[in-house]
Tab-separated table of C-alpha atoms and ligand atoms in Angstrom:
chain	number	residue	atom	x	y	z
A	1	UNK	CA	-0.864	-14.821	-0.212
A	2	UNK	CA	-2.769	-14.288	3.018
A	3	UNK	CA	-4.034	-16.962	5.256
A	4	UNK	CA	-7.575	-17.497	3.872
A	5	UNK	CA	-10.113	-16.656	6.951
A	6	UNK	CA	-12.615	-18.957	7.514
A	7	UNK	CA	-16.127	-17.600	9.195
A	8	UNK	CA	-18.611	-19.004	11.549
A	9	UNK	CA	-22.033	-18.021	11.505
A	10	UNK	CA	-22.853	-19.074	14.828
A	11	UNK	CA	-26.314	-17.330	14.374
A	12	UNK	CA	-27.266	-19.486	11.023
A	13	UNK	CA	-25.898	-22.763	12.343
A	14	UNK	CA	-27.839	-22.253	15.525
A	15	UNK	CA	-31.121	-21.940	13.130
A	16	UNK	CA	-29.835	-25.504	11.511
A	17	UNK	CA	-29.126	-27.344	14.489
A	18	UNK	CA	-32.226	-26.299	16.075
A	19	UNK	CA	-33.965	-27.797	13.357
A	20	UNK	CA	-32.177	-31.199	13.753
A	21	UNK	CA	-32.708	-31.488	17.153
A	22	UNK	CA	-28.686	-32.591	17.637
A	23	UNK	CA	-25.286	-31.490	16.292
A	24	UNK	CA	-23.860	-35.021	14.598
A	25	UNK	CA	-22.766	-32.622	11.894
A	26	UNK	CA	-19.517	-31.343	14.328
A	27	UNK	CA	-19.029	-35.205	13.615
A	28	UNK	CA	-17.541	-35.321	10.488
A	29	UNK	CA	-14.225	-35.145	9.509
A	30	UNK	CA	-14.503	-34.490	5.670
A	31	UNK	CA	-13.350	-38.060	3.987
A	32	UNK	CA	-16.051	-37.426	1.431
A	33	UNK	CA	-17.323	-41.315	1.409
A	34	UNK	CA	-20.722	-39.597	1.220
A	35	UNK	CA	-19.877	-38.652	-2.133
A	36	UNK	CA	-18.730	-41.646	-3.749
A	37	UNK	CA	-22.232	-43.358	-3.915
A	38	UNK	CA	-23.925	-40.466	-3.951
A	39	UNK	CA	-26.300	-40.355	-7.414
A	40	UNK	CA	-27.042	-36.769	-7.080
A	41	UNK	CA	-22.873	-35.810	-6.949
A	42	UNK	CA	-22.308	-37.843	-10.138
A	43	UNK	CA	-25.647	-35.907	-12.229
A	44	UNK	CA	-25.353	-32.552	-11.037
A	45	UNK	CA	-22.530	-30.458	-11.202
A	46	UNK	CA	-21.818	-28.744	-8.034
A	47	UNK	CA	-23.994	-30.548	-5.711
A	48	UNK	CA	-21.971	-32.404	-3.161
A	49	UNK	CA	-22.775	-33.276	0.359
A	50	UNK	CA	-19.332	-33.469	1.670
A	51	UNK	CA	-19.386	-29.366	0.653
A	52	UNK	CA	-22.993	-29.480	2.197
A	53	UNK	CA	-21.466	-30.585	5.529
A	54	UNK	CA	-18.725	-28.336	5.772
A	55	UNK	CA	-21.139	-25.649	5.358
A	56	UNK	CA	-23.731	-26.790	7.873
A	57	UNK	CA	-20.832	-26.892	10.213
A	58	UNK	CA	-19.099	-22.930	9.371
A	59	UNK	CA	-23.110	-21.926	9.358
A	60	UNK	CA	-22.710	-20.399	5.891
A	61	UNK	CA	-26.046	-21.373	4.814
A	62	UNK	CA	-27.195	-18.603	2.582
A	63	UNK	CA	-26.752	-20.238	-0.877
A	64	UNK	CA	-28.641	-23.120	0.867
A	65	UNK	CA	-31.251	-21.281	2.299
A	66	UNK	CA	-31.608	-19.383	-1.271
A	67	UNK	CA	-34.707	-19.092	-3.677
A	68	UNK	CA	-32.359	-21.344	-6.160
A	69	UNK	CA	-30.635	-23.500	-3.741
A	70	UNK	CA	-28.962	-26.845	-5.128
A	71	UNK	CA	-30.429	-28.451	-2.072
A	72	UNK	CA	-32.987	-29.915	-3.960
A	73	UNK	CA	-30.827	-31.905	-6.144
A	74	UNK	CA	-30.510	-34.453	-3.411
A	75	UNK	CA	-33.323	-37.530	-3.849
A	76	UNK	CA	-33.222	-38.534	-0.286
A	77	UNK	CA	-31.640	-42.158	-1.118
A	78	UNK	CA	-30.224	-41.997	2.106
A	79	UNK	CA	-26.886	-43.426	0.166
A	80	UNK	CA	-24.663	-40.972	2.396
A	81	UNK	CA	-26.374	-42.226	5.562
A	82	UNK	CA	-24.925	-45.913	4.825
A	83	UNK	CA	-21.773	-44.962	4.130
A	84	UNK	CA	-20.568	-42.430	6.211
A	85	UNK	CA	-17.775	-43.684	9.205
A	86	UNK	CA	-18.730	-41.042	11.510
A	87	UNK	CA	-23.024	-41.357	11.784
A	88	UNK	CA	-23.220	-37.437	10.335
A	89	UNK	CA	-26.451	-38.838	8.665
A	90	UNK	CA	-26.031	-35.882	5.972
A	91	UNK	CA	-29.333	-37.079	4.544
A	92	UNK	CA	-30.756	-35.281	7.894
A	93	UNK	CA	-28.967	-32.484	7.902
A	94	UNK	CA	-29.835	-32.065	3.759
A	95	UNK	CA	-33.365	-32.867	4.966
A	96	UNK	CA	-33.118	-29.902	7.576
A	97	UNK	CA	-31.868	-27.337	5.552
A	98	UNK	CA	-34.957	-28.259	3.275
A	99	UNK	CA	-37.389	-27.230	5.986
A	100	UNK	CA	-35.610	-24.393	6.849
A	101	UNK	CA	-36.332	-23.393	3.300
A	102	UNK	CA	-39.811	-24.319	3.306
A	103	UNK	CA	-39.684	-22.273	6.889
A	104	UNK	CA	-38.755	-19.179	4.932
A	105	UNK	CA	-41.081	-19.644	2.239
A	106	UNK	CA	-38.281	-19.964	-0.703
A	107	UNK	CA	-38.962	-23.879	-1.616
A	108	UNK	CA	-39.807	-24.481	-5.362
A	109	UNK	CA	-43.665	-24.451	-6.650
A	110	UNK	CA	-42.857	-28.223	-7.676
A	111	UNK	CA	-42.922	-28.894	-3.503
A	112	UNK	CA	-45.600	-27.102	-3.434
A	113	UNK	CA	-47.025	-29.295	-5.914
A	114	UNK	CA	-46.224	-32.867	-4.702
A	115	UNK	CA	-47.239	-31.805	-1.186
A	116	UNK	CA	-50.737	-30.977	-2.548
A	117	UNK	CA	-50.653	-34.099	-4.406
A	118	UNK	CA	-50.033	-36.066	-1.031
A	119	UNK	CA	-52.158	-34.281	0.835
A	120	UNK	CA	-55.236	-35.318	-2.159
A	121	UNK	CA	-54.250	-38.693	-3.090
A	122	UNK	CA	-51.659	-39.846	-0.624
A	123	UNK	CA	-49.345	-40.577	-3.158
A	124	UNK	CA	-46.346	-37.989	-4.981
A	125	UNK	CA	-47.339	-38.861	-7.977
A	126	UNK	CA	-50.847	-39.391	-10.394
A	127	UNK	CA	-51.731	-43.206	-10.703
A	128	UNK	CA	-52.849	-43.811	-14.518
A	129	UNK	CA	-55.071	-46.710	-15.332
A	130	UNK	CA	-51.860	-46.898	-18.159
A	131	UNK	CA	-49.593	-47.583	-14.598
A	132	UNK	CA	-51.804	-50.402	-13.505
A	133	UNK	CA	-52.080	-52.098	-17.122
A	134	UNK	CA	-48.032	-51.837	-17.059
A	135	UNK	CA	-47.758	-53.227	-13.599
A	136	UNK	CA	-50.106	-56.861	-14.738
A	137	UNK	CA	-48.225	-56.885	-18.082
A	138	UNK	CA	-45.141	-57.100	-15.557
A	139	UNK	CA	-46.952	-59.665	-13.007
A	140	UNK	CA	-47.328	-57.154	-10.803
A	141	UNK	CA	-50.895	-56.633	-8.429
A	142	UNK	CA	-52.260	-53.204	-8.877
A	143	UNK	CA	-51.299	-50.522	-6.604
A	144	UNK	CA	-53.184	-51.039	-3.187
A	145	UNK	CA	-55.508	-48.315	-1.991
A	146	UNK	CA	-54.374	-45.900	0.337
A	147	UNK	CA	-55.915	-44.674	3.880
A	148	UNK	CA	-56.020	-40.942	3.096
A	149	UNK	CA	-57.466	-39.867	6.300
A	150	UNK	CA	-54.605	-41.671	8.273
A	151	UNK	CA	-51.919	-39.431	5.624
A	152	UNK	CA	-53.887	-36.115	5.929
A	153	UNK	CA	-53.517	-36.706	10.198
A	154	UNK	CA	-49.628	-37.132	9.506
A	155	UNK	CA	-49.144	-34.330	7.545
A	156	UNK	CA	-51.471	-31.475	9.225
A	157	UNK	CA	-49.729	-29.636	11.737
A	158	UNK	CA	-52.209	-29.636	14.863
A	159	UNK	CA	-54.510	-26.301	15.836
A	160	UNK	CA	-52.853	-24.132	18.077
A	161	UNK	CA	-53.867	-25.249	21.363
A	162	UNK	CA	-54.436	-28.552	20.448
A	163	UNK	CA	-52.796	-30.691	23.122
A	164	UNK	CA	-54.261	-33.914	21.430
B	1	SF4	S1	-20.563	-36.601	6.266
B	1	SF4	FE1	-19.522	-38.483	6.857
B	1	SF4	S2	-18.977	-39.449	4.914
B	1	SF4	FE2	-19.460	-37.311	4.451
B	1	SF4	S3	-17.499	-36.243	4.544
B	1	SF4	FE3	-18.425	-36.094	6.585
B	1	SF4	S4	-17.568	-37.825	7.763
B	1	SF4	FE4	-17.209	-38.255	5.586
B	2	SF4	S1	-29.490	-38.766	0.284
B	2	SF4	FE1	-28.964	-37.033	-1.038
B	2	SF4	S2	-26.879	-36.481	-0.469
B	2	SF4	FE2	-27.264	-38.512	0.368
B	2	SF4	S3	-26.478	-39.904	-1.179
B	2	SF4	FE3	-28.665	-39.633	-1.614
B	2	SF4	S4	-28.794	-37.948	-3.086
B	2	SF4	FE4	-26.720	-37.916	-2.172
């Protein structure tokens, strides 16, 4: 059996590392400790960000940068950022890939969706007056308000020209 060939998309992993501003992904050496606590490895089959890694690194992003791309699987716990030995912070580069998705206009509608819902309430999610009566059966305070000017400034991208 031939030697299996291995290709580098320098042109793709450019596009990625651009995008994180740094290349800590050349960092890591494969042990797959961002695996073992990862909650999104043990519920989905085929999402694993030791895999994730190795493919930032050949620049073999396609299936990542797809319409369907198991990307979204990960919840940002930021689990892999703890444990792995060599600082890859794969969360980052998982986060990355993400945007260049978004950048290409192939994220799902349910982004869509919770970005609109940030952008009108601040928070991801609805808050039912059901939530609140949970939270003080629980001994919890109700859910402060939120400044949704100060969130809208974070999340608008400036005017061009805007030096501000
Ligand atoms: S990202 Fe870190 S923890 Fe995960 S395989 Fe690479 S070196 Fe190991
Ligand atoms: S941030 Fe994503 S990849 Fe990292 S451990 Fe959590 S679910 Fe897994």
């Amino acid at each position: 059996m031939p030697p299996r060939t291995l290709r580098i998309d320098l042109a793709a992993r450019k596009r990625l590392l651009d995008m994180l501003g740094g290349n800590r992904v050349s960092y890591c050496y494969q042990c797959g400790a961002c695996v073992g606590d990862c909650p999104s490895a043990r519920f989905y089959e085929g999402f694993n960000p030791r895999e994730i890694m190795l493919t930032a690194m050949m620049g073999g992003l396609e299936p990542l940068l797809a319409q369907d791309s198991i990307i979204w699987k990960c919840s940002n716990c930021y689990n892999c950022y703890e444990r792995c030995p060599q600082d890859v912070r794969p969360v980052e580069v998982i986060i990355a890939i993400k945007n260049l998705v978004r950048e290409d206009g192939k994220q799902p509608h349910e982004v869509d969706a919770v970005y609109e819902m940030i952008v009108k309430t601040g928070r991801s999610a609805p808050v039912l007056a059901s939530l609140n009566r949970k939270r003080e059966q629980m001994g919890l305070p109700p859910l402060s308000k939120i400044d949704i000017e100060e969130i809208r400034t974070i999340l608008q991208p400036d005017e061009p020209g805007d030096e501000s």
